[in-house]
Short mmCIF file of C-alpha atoms in Angstrom, two decimals:
data_model
loop_
_atom_site.label_atom_id
_atom_site.label_comp_id
_atom_site.label_asym_id
_atom_site.label_seq_id
_atom_site.Cartn_x
_atom_site.Cartn_y
_atom_site.Cartn_z
CA UNK A 11 -20.93 -5.23 38.94
CA UNK A 12 -17.52 -3.59 38.69
CA UNK A 13 -15.90 -4.06 42.10
CA UNK A 14 -12.73 -2.52 43.44
CA UNK A 15 -10.29 -5.31 44.06
CA UNK A 16 -8.51 -5.21 47.39
CA UNK A 17 -5.13 -6.23 46.14
CA UNK A 18 -3.54 -3.20 44.63
CA UNK A 19 -5.58 -2.44 41.52
CA UNK A 20 -5.65 1.26 40.77
CA UNK A 21 -8.91 3.17 40.84
CA UNK A 22 -9.78 4.22 37.33
CA UNK A 23 -12.43 6.72 36.41
CA UNK A 24 -15.55 4.73 35.49
CA UNK A 25 -14.98 3.53 31.95
CA UNK A 26 -17.64 3.31 29.38
CA UNK A 27 -18.91 -0.22 28.98
CA UNK A 28 -18.96 -1.82 25.55
CA UNK A 29 -21.55 -4.53 24.82
CA UNK A 30 -19.93 -7.82 23.81
CA UNK A 31 -21.66 -10.98 22.62
CA UNK A 32 -20.21 -14.32 23.75
CA UNK A 33 -21.47 -17.38 21.90
CA UNK A 34 -21.12 -21.15 22.33
CA UNK A 35 -22.05 -23.22 19.29
CA UNK A 36 -20.99 -26.71 20.37
CA UNK A 37 -24.19 -28.00 21.91
CA UNK A 38 -24.84 -28.89 25.52
CA UNK A 39 -27.77 -28.32 27.84
CA UNK A 40 -26.56 -25.85 30.44
CA UNK A 41 -23.85 -23.44 29.36
CA UNK A 42 -22.44 -20.74 31.61
CA UNK A 43 -19.46 -18.40 31.31
CA UNK A 44 -17.07 -17.10 33.98
CA UNK A 45 -14.23 -14.64 33.47
CA UNK A 46 -11.57 -12.35 34.86
CA UNK A 47 -13.92 -9.35 34.59
CA UNK A 48 -15.03 -10.07 38.15
CA UNK A 49 -12.06 -12.26 39.06
CA UNK A 50 -13.94 -15.50 38.31
CA UNK A 51 -16.43 -14.91 41.09
CA UNK A 52 -19.69 -15.43 39.29
CA UNK A 53 -21.01 -17.63 36.54
CA UNK A 54 -23.46 -16.26 34.02
CA UNK A 55 -25.85 -18.59 32.26
CA UNK A 56 -26.07 -18.30 28.49
CA UNK A 57 -29.42 -18.16 26.76
CA UNK A 58 -30.20 -21.08 24.53
CA UNK A 59 -31.54 -20.84 20.99
CA UNK A 60 -31.49 -24.35 19.49
CA UNK A 61 -27.93 -25.59 19.57
CA UNK A 62 -26.45 -22.11 20.10
CA UNK A 63 -25.98 -20.44 23.45
CA UNK A 64 -25.22 -16.77 23.83
CA UNK A 65 -25.02 -13.91 26.31
CA UNK A 66 -24.52 -10.18 26.06
CA UNK A 67 -22.05 -8.68 28.55
CA UNK A 68 -21.09 -5.02 28.98
CA UNK A 69 -17.38 -4.56 29.74
CA UNK A 70 -14.87 -1.71 29.85
CA UNK A 71 -12.22 -1.78 27.15
CA UNK A 72 -9.46 -4.24 27.88
CA UNK A 73 -8.40 -7.84 27.63
CA UNK A 74 -10.10 -10.58 29.60
CA UNK A 75 -9.73 -14.30 30.23
CA UNK A 76 -12.89 -16.40 30.26
CA UNK A 77 -14.11 -19.96 29.94
CA UNK A 78 -17.30 -21.90 29.51
CA UNK A 79 -18.90 -24.37 31.87
CA UNK A 80 -20.83 -26.81 29.68
CA UNK A 81 -22.93 -29.29 31.66
CA UNK A 82 -20.50 -28.99 34.55
CA UNK A 83 -17.35 -29.33 32.44
CA UNK A 84 -14.81 -26.55 31.82
CA UNK A 85 -14.47 -25.87 28.10
CA UNK A 86 -12.94 -23.32 25.76
CA UNK A 87 -13.30 -22.52 22.07
CA UNK A 88 -10.16 -23.61 20.18
CA UNK A 89 -11.05 -21.52 17.10
CA UNK A 90 -10.80 -18.30 19.13
CA UNK A 91 -7.63 -16.95 20.79
CA UNK A 92 -6.87 -18.86 23.96
CA UNK A 93 -4.15 -19.05 26.55
CA UNK A 94 -3.02 -21.62 29.09
CA UNK A 95 -1.83 -20.77 32.58
CA UNK A 96 0.96 -22.49 34.47
CA UNK A 97 -1.47 -25.03 35.92
CA UNK A 98 -2.50 -26.11 32.45
CA UNK A 99 -5.95 -24.56 32.61
CA UNK A 100 -6.95 -23.11 29.27
CA UNK A 101 -9.21 -20.14 28.79
CA UNK A 102 -10.21 -17.94 25.88
CA UNK A 103 -9.04 -14.37 25.41
CA UNK A 104 -11.49 -11.56 24.85
CA UNK A 105 -10.22 -8.24 23.48
CA UNK A 106 -12.73 -5.44 23.94
CA UNK A 107 -11.89 -2.34 21.92
CA UNK A 108 -13.28 1.06 22.72
CA UNK A 109 -13.75 1.87 19.10
CA UNK A 110 -15.16 -0.09 16.23
CA UNK A 111 -12.39 -0.75 13.72
CA UNK A 112 -13.25 0.42 10.27
CA UNK A 113 -13.72 -2.16 7.58
CA UNK A 114 -12.40 -0.37 4.53
CA UNK A 115 -13.43 -3.12 2.16
CA UNK A 116 -16.99 -2.70 3.27
CA UNK A 117 -17.09 1.04 2.61
CA UNK A 118 -17.99 1.87 -0.94
CA UNK A 119 -16.74 5.45 -0.54
CA UNK A 120 -13.20 4.13 -0.58
CA UNK A 121 -13.51 2.83 -4.08
CA UNK A 122 -12.00 5.38 -6.42
CA UNK A 123 -14.65 6.73 -8.81
CA UNK A 124 -13.91 6.56 -12.54
CA UNK A 125 -12.23 9.66 -13.92
CA UNK A 126 -14.61 11.91 -15.80
CA UNK A 127 -14.10 12.32 -19.53
CA UNK A 128 -11.60 15.10 -20.12
CA UNK A 129 -8.07 15.74 -21.28
CA UNK A 130 -5.32 15.35 -18.71
CA UNK A 131 -1.67 16.18 -19.06
CA UNK A 132 1.44 16.58 -16.97
CA UNK A 133 2.54 20.05 -18.10
CA UNK A 134 3.46 22.47 -15.33
CA UNK A 135 1.09 25.40 -14.87
CA UNK A 136 2.14 28.34 -17.05
CA UNK A 137 1.98 32.05 -16.17
CA UNK A 138 -1.53 32.45 -17.57
CA UNK A 139 -2.80 29.69 -15.31
CA UNK A 140 -1.69 31.66 -12.26
CA UNK A 141 -3.48 34.74 -13.54
CA UNK A 142 -6.82 32.96 -13.28
CA UNK A 143 -8.85 32.96 -10.08
CA UNK A 144 -8.37 29.71 -8.16
CA UNK A 145 -11.41 27.48 -7.80
CA UNK A 146 -13.47 27.93 -4.68
CA UNK A 147 -12.68 25.44 -1.94
CA UNK A 148 -15.67 23.16 -1.26
CA UNK A 149 -17.26 23.87 2.09
CA UNK A 150 -16.37 20.44 3.44
CA UNK A 151 -12.69 21.31 3.16
CA UNK A 152 -12.91 24.54 5.15
CA UNK A 153 -12.14 22.64 8.32
CA UNK A 154 -8.38 22.43 8.27
CA UNK A 155 -6.65 19.45 9.82
CA UNK A 156 -3.98 21.82 11.06
CA UNK A 157 -6.35 23.15 13.67
CA UNK A 158 -6.45 19.80 15.43
CA UNK A 159 -5.43 19.50 19.04
CA UNK A 160 -2.20 17.74 19.76
CA UNK A 161 -3.27 14.19 20.30
CA UNK A 162 -0.73 12.46 22.46
CA UNK A 163 -3.33 12.37 25.19
CA UNK A 164 -5.98 10.06 23.86
CA UNK A 165 -7.08 10.15 20.27
CA UNK A 166 -8.78 13.01 18.54
CA UNK A 167 -12.11 12.50 16.89
CA UNK A 168 -12.20 10.62 13.64
CA UNK A 169 -11.67 12.90 10.66
CA UNK A 170 -14.26 13.14 7.94
CA UNK A 171 -13.36 11.01 4.95
CA UNK A 172 -13.69 14.01 2.66
CA UNK A 173 -10.55 15.69 4.06
CA UNK A 174 -8.34 12.63 3.55
CA UNK A 175 -5.38 12.94 1.21
CA UNK A 176 -5.71 16.68 0.81
CA UNK A 177 -2.71 18.86 1.65
CA UNK A 178 -3.53 21.82 3.88
CA UNK A 179 -1.10 24.69 4.16
CA UNK A 180 -0.87 27.17 7.00
CA UNK A 181 1.48 30.07 7.09
CA UNK A 182 2.88 30.47 10.56
CA UNK A 183 1.73 33.84 11.83
CA UNK A 184 4.65 34.25 14.18
CA UNK A 185 7.33 33.65 11.61
CA UNK A 186 6.98 34.51 7.96
CA UNK A 187 9.62 32.05 6.93
CA UNK A 188 8.04 28.83 8.16
CA UNK A 189 5.02 27.12 6.70
CA UNK A 190 3.06 24.13 7.99
CA UNK A 191 1.75 21.45 5.65
CA UNK A 192 -0.91 19.09 6.95
CA UNK A 193 -2.19 15.86 5.46
CA UNK A 194 -4.55 13.26 6.88
CA UNK A 195 -4.44 9.79 5.45
CA UNK A 196 -5.88 6.45 6.36
CA UNK A 197 -3.68 3.50 7.31
CA UNK A 198 -5.80 0.34 7.48
CA UNK A 199 -8.48 1.21 10.02
CA UNK A 200 -6.75 4.17 11.57
CA UNK A 201 -6.20 7.79 10.62
CA UNK A 202 -2.93 9.70 10.82
CA UNK A 203 -2.50 13.45 10.43
CA UNK A 204 1.06 14.45 9.64
CA UNK A 205 2.03 18.10 10.02
CA UNK A 206 5.33 19.01 8.40
CA UNK A 207 7.03 22.32 9.14
CA UNK A 208 9.07 23.59 6.23
CA UNK A 209 11.15 26.72 5.69
CA UNK A 210 9.91 29.13 3.03
CA UNK A 211 12.71 30.01 0.68
CA UNK A 212 12.80 33.62 -0.32
CA UNK B 19 1.25 -11.25 18.31
CA UNK B 20 1.02 -7.60 19.30
CA UNK B 21 2.43 -5.20 16.76
CA UNK B 22 3.14 -1.49 16.50
CA UNK B 23 -0.17 -1.01 14.69
CA UNK B 24 -1.88 -1.40 18.05
CA UNK B 25 -0.09 1.65 19.39
CA UNK B 26 -1.74 3.93 16.85
CA UNK B 27 -4.77 5.76 18.19
CA UNK B 28 -7.84 5.63 15.98
CA UNK B 29 -7.04 9.17 14.88
CA UNK B 30 -3.67 10.65 15.70
CA UNK B 31 -1.38 13.51 14.81
CA UNK B 32 2.38 13.51 14.29
CA UNK B 33 4.59 16.54 13.75
CA UNK B 34 7.65 16.36 11.50
CA UNK B 35 10.31 18.94 10.68
CA UNK B 36 12.12 19.70 7.44
CA UNK B 37 15.81 19.10 7.95
CA UNK B 38 16.57 22.50 6.39
CA UNK B 39 14.73 24.41 9.11
CA UNK B 40 16.90 26.65 11.22
CA UNK B 41 17.55 25.00 14.55
CA UNK B 42 16.21 27.95 16.51
CA UNK B 43 12.82 27.80 14.79
CA UNK B 44 12.71 24.05 15.08
CA UNK B 45 12.99 24.22 18.86
CA UNK B 46 10.42 26.99 18.94
CA UNK B 47 8.02 24.68 17.11
CA UNK B 48 8.75 21.82 19.51
CA UNK B 49 8.01 24.11 22.41
CA UNK B 50 4.87 25.61 20.85
CA UNK B 51 3.46 22.23 19.95
CA UNK B 52 4.34 20.87 23.35
CA UNK B 53 6.25 17.91 21.97
CA UNK B 54 9.68 16.69 23.08
CA UNK B 55 10.94 15.55 19.70
CA UNK B 56 10.08 15.32 16.00
CA UNK B 57 11.24 13.20 13.07
CA UNK B 58 13.24 14.99 10.39
CA UNK B 59 12.20 14.94 6.73
CA UNK B 60 14.69 15.48 3.93
CA UNK B 61 12.90 16.66 0.78
CA UNK B 62 15.87 15.95 -1.48
CA UNK B 63 16.21 12.36 -0.37
CA UNK B 64 12.48 11.85 0.04
CA UNK B 65 13.16 10.12 3.34
CA UNK B 66 13.02 10.58 7.06
CA UNK B 67 16.61 10.88 8.15
CA UNK B 68 16.62 11.28 11.92
CA UNK B 69 14.96 13.00 14.83
CA UNK B 70 15.43 16.29 16.64
CA UNK B 71 15.02 16.09 20.37
CA UNK B 72 15.54 17.99 23.57
CA UNK B 73 18.94 16.35 23.89
CA UNK B 74 20.05 18.12 20.71
CA UNK B 75 19.04 21.42 22.23
CA UNK B 76 21.00 20.69 25.38
CA UNK B 77 24.09 19.87 23.35
CA UNK B 78 23.72 23.07 21.31
CA UNK B 79 23.34 25.14 24.46
CA UNK B 80 26.42 23.57 25.95
CA UNK B 81 28.33 24.32 22.80
CA UNK B 82 27.24 27.96 22.79
CA UNK B 83 28.05 28.19 26.46
CA UNK B 84 31.50 26.80 26.02
CA UNK B 85 33.93 29.18 24.47
CA UNK B 86 34.77 26.69 21.81
CA UNK B 87 31.75 27.61 19.76
CA UNK B 88 32.40 29.60 16.63
CA UNK B 89 28.78 30.35 15.81
CA UNK B 90 27.81 34.00 15.83
CA UNK B 91 24.30 35.01 16.77
CA UNK B 92 23.26 35.56 13.16
CA UNK B 93 24.60 32.17 12.24
CA UNK B 94 22.46 30.65 14.97
CA UNK B 95 19.39 32.13 13.34
CA UNK B 96 20.15 30.38 10.07
CA UNK B 97 22.03 27.33 11.31
CA UNK B 98 19.97 24.48 9.91
CA UNK B 99 19.18 21.17 11.56
CA UNK B 100 21.16 19.28 8.93
CA UNK B 101 24.22 21.46 9.52
CA UNK B 102 23.90 20.84 13.25
CA UNK B 103 23.61 17.07 12.78
CA UNK B 104 26.65 17.04 10.53
CA UNK B 105 28.61 19.07 13.02
CA UNK B 106 27.50 16.75 15.79
CA UNK B 107 28.75 13.62 14.06
CA UNK B 108 32.02 15.40 13.33
CA UNK B 109 32.28 16.27 17.01
CA UNK B 110 31.59 12.67 17.97
CA UNK B 111 34.37 11.44 15.73
CA UNK B 112 36.72 14.08 17.14
CA UNK B 113 35.98 13.12 20.72
CA UNK B 114 36.18 9.42 20.22
CA UNK B 115 39.17 9.17 17.94
CA UNK B 116 39.31 8.41 14.25
CA UNK B 117 38.81 4.72 14.80
CA UNK B 118 35.55 5.09 16.65
CA UNK B 119 32.52 4.73 14.48
CA UNK B 120 29.38 6.47 15.74
CA UNK B 121 26.86 5.63 13.11
CA UNK B 122 23.79 7.36 14.45
CA UNK B 123 21.58 5.59 11.97
CA UNK B 124 18.01 6.64 11.90
CA UNK B 125 16.28 4.32 14.35
CA UNK B 126 12.75 3.55 13.22
CA UNK B 127 10.23 0.71 13.11
CA UNK B 128 7.46 -0.58 10.88
CA UNK B 129 3.78 -0.92 11.77
CA UNK B 130 3.95 -4.70 11.77
CA UNK B 131 6.99 -4.92 13.98
CA UNK B 132 6.57 -6.83 17.20
CA UNK B 133 6.03 -4.64 20.30
CA UNK B 134 8.73 -6.50 22.20
CA UNK B 135 11.28 -5.85 19.43
CA UNK B 136 10.43 -2.17 19.49
CA UNK B 137 10.89 -2.01 23.26
CA UNK B 138 14.27 -3.70 22.91
CA UNK B 139 15.20 -1.27 20.13
CA UNK B 140 14.32 1.68 22.36
CA UNK B 141 16.36 0.35 25.27
CA UNK B 142 19.40 -0.70 23.25
CA UNK B 143 19.68 2.56 21.34
CA UNK B 144 18.95 4.60 24.45
CA UNK B 145 16.30 6.70 22.77
CA UNK B 146 12.89 7.56 24.12
CA UNK B 147 10.86 7.39 20.94
CA UNK B 148 10.98 5.41 17.73
CA UNK B 149 9.08 6.73 14.69
CA UNK B 150 6.82 4.15 13.08
CA UNK B 151 7.10 4.44 9.34
CA UNK B 152 5.38 2.47 6.60
CA UNK B 153 6.42 2.19 3.00
CA UNK B 154 4.29 0.26 0.55
CA UNK B 155 7.14 -0.16 -1.90
CA UNK B 156 10.05 -2.57 -1.56
CA UNK B 157 12.80 0.04 -1.66
CA UNK B 158 11.30 2.10 1.11
CA UNK B 159 10.32 5.02 -1.08
CA UNK B 160 7.34 7.29 -0.31
CA UNK B 161 7.49 6.58 3.40
CA UNK B 162 4.42 7.33 5.49
CA UNK B 163 4.95 8.56 9.02
CA UNK B 164 2.37 6.87 11.21
CA UNK B 165 3.22 7.26 14.86
CA UNK B 166 5.91 7.91 17.44
CA UNK B 167 6.26 4.75 19.48
CA UNK B 168 7.45 5.08 23.02
CA UNK B 169 7.80 2.83 26.04
CA UNK B 170 4.82 4.67 27.50
CA UNK B 171 2.54 3.54 24.68
CA UNK B 172 3.81 -0.03 24.85
CA UNK B 173 3.33 -0.11 28.60
CA UNK B 174 -0.22 1.11 28.11
CA UNK B 175 -0.85 -1.93 25.87
CA UNK B 176 0.66 -4.21 28.50
CA UNK B 177 -1.37 -2.67 31.30
CA UNK B 178 -4.52 -3.02 29.23
CA UNK B 179 -3.74 -6.71 29.04
CA UNK B 180 -3.18 -7.14 32.76
CA UNK B 181 -5.75 -4.72 34.11
CA UNK B 182 -8.56 -7.26 34.10
CA UNK B 183 -6.55 -10.43 34.66
CA UNK B 184 -3.74 -9.42 36.98
CA UNK B 185 -3.97 -12.67 38.91
CA UNK B 186 -2.15 -14.34 36.04
CA UNK B 187 1.14 -12.66 36.98
CA UNK B 188 1.67 -12.66 40.77
CA UNK B 189 4.84 -10.58 40.65
CA UNK B 190 2.67 -7.58 39.81
CA UNK B 191 1.35 -7.52 43.37
CA UNK B 192 4.79 -7.26 44.98
CA UNK B 193 5.86 -3.86 46.38
CA UNK B 194 8.51 -2.20 44.25
CA UNK B 195 11.03 -2.08 47.07
CA UNK B 196 11.13 -5.88 46.92
CA UNK B 197 11.98 -5.99 43.22
CA UNK B 198 15.28 -5.06 41.59
CA UNK B 199 13.81 -2.19 39.58
CA UNK B 200 14.65 1.51 39.52
CA UNK B 201 17.47 3.60 40.94
CA UNK B 202 17.56 3.87 44.72
CA UNK B 203 19.53 5.84 47.26
CA UNK B 204 22.14 3.43 48.54
CA UNK B 205 21.70 2.32 52.13
CA UNK B 206 24.55 2.61 54.57
CA UNK B 207 27.13 -0.01 53.75
CA UNK B 208 26.12 -0.43 50.14
CA UNK B 209 28.70 0.69 47.67
CA UNK B 210 29.15 0.53 43.89
CA UNK B 211 25.52 1.32 43.11
CA UNK B 212 24.58 3.70 40.35
CA UNK B 213 24.30 7.02 42.24
CA UNK B 214 20.97 8.81 42.26
CA UNK B 215 21.47 12.26 40.72
CA UNK B 216 19.77 15.07 42.64
CA UNK B 217 20.23 18.85 42.75
CA UNK B 218 19.35 21.84 44.93
CA UNK B 219 17.17 24.57 43.39
CA UNK B 220 20.10 26.95 43.61
CA UNK B 221 22.24 24.83 41.32
CA UNK B 222 23.08 26.38 37.98
CA UNK B 223 21.39 25.31 34.79
CA UNK B 224 24.80 24.43 33.41
CA UNK B 225 25.36 21.91 36.19
CA UNK B 226 21.89 20.47 35.53
CA UNK B 227 22.59 20.06 31.82
CA UNK B 228 25.98 18.51 32.48
CA UNK B 229 24.45 16.10 34.95
CA UNK B 230 21.69 15.13 32.48
CA UNK B 231 24.27 14.31 29.85
CA UNK B 232 26.86 12.61 32.06
CA UNK B 233 24.51 10.58 34.21
CA UNK B 234 22.52 9.71 31.07
CA UNK B 235 19.21 10.27 32.77
CA UNK B 236 16.20 12.13 31.48
CA UNK B 237 15.38 13.98 34.68
CA UNK B 238 16.84 15.12 37.98
CA UNK B 239 14.85 15.50 41.22
CA UNK B 240 15.27 18.93 42.77
CA UNK B 241 15.45 18.63 46.53
CA UNK B 242 15.83 20.90 49.54
CA UNK B 243 18.45 20.60 52.26
CA UNK B 244 16.58 17.68 53.81
CA UNK B 245 16.48 15.80 50.50
CA UNK B 246 12.72 16.40 50.30
CA UNK B 247 11.32 16.60 46.80
CA UNK B 248 10.57 20.10 45.54
CA UNK B 249 10.38 19.75 41.79
CA UNK B 250 11.96 17.93 38.91
CA UNK B 251 14.12 19.13 36.06
CA UNK B 252 13.64 17.13 32.86
CA UNK B 253 15.50 17.04 29.60
CA UNK B 254 12.34 18.25 27.88
CA UNK B 255 12.19 21.33 30.14
CA UNK B 256 15.08 22.68 28.14
CA UNK B 257 12.79 23.69 25.27
CA UNK B 258 11.26 26.38 27.51
CA UNK B 259 14.51 28.26 26.98
CA UNK B 260 13.72 28.42 23.27
CA UNK B 261 11.12 31.09 23.67
CA UNK B 262 12.15 34.43 22.26
CA UNK B 263 15.87 34.76 22.26
CA UNK B 264 16.19 33.70 25.86
CA UNK B 265 18.88 31.15 25.30
CA UNK B 266 21.22 33.47 23.47
CA UNK B 267 21.17 36.11 26.17
CA UNK B 268 21.09 34.22 29.39
CA UNK B 269 24.19 32.95 31.03
CA UNK B 270 23.50 29.36 31.90
CA UNK B 271 26.17 29.39 34.56
CA UNK B 272 24.34 32.12 36.44
CA UNK B 273 20.75 31.03 35.87
CA UNK B 274 19.56 28.69 38.58
CA UNK B 275 17.45 25.61 38.02
CA UNK B 276 14.68 27.27 39.98
CA UNK B 277 14.65 30.25 37.61
CA UNK B 278 14.66 27.99 34.57
CA UNK B 279 11.69 26.03 35.91
CA UNK B 280 9.86 29.29 36.57
CA UNK B 281 10.45 30.31 32.96
CA UNK B 282 8.95 27.09 31.74
CA UNK B 283 5.90 27.34 33.96
CA UNK B 284 5.10 30.88 32.96
CA UNK B 285 5.13 30.20 29.26
CA UNK B 286 4.19 26.70 28.31
CA UNK B 287 1.37 25.39 30.36
CA UNK B 288 0.06 27.62 33.09
CA UNK B 289 -2.43 25.00 34.16
CA UNK B 290 0.09 22.27 34.66
CA UNK B 291 0.24 21.78 38.38
CA UNK B 292 3.38 21.04 40.30
CA UNK B 293 1.71 17.78 41.34
CA UNK B 294 1.34 16.68 37.74
CA UNK B 295 4.99 17.36 37.04
CA UNK B 296 6.42 15.37 39.94
CA UNK B 297 4.61 12.10 39.99
CA UNK B 298 5.43 10.35 43.22
CA UNK B 299 4.91 6.91 44.67
CA UNK B 300 5.79 4.95 47.77
CA UNK B 301 8.21 2.07 48.13
CA UNK B 302 5.25 -0.03 49.29
CA UNK B 303 3.25 0.52 46.11
CA UNK B 304 2.79 -2.61 44.06
CA UNK B 305 4.50 -3.13 40.72
CA UNK B 306 1.08 -3.20 39.06
CA UNK B 307 0.14 0.20 40.49
CA UNK B 308 3.48 1.68 39.44
CA UNK B 309 3.05 0.29 35.91
CA UNK B 310 -0.49 1.72 35.64
CA UNK B 311 0.83 5.14 36.71
CA UNK B 312 3.70 4.99 34.21
CA UNK B 313 1.31 4.00 31.44
CA UNK B 314 -0.30 7.44 31.60
CA UNK B 315 0.85 9.60 28.72
CA UNK B 316 3.35 12.23 29.79
CA UNK B 317 4.55 10.27 32.83
CA UNK B 318 8.03 8.89 32.26
CA UNK B 319 9.17 8.30 35.78
CA UNK B 320 7.92 8.18 39.35
CA UNK B 321 9.93 9.56 42.22
CA UNK B 322 9.86 7.17 45.15
CA UNK B 323 9.44 9.21 48.31
CA UNK B 324 9.00 8.63 51.98
CA UNK B 325 5.40 9.17 53.05
CA UNK B 326 4.95 12.47 54.82
CA UNK B 327 8.41 13.95 54.57
CA UNK B 328 8.64 13.50 50.77
CA UNK B 329 12.29 12.59 51.18
CA UNK B 330 13.53 11.16 47.92
CA UNK B 331 14.34 7.46 48.12
CA UNK B 332 14.65 6.58 44.47
CA UNK B 333 13.38 6.91 40.94
CA UNK B 334 11.63 4.30 38.83
CA UNK B 335 11.24 5.04 35.15
CA UNK B 336 9.63 3.48 32.09
CA UNK B 337 12.94 2.10 30.89
CA UNK B 338 13.60 0.58 34.32
CA UNK B 339 10.34 -1.40 34.06
CA UNK B 340 11.14 -2.66 30.58
CA UNK B 341 14.74 -3.54 31.48
CA UNK B 342 13.36 -5.57 34.37
CA UNK B 343 10.91 -7.54 32.21
CA UNK B 344 13.11 -7.95 29.17
CA UNK B 345 16.17 -8.91 31.20
#
């Protein structure tokens, strides 16, 4: 269904299609949809279930214009994003993302657990604390965020939630006087790994 | 309204540098990580205070090269970024008179800033990247570095918008030679046009660096005697000189651009083809096609060449496209 347009659109490598549901809940007998995904060439009929009409379309990531034809009349949904062109024709905007945004409120792992019963203080560690063996690092934290590929070309894979907000330290093998600190944190639905290079003071 | 948040990939990485790092090591890190610039973190202030970029390295090299520098080699090893930045602002005040104020404030943006405002910020301050920083407190404390916003990322957002509905903006189908965008070789009879900077491969690195600074461009096409495109020398290529102690021992007046490019190719990315470095296009290519090409990460400009002979006709860059649309 994806055609190469003749007027100057660049050939992209075939993009993965993402299934999108388009719904019309305002009644009518025959509802169809047409859009910029094929340059308004074809109309697709929606399937009716009572008063609701819907259709599942598979599209590459991007932004599309579309509108509904309800019993022969051009319509759009005012509750969804829409745009008007210079001729005054209005159509809805469809934004197809290639990832599913996280819904942090819906993830119970993000709720902080209650602190266990114990005594906490803010005293700095004393000499005897450094004499003790450090606790073993849990196996989930063995994968250091500092080993990640540089991600200015596309995004790296989503980090595991367990490594978030932990500081990783890597001594630079080439130079003994520089150390790298890495931290991955979540900002809304996205993840950012910041690597800070710091001089080691003698 | 589209905001900077959209520019963030689902999972991304940003590198920052402590402002007390010696400059030499900082550039080594930039080169090793394959990045052209990094924001600077000041532990004492608990803030990001600026950025270190390839342009800083060029200025340092020029200063070492000129006999006015009073930095010994040992001092270069320990000369910190903050000392360099202080010296630089002192130099600016010296060159521009006591009345001139050169407040190189730290240019940054927030994640909810409008994409158009960020593009304007980039163009007006003549930078290539603006760090996106978020602080949940009112006074800006505990800043979180989120992303480095560039015109390339913004253009990618724009292209995503137009890719599947390009009929809504007819100007996109016009060939670029018909639009006032980019820098072109002046035709016979045309005067007072911004000249297109080009160099032969035998030109010295010093002349290349001077030209980059004076012409205020980020790259120079390297051409042969027929003005056919051979390669391109970019501002970011300068970090290749950071490997080992190359830049303290070479004489930039004697090293040619060709040798410097060879140095970069050997070390940094042996798989990077010449064709990926010099992205070319034709004057007949449509604006839409040019924008799609420029939206690829790593591509900052396209050299407009004549089909077949590869004679250089002009250069169209990311900032040219944005200046055209933003007026």
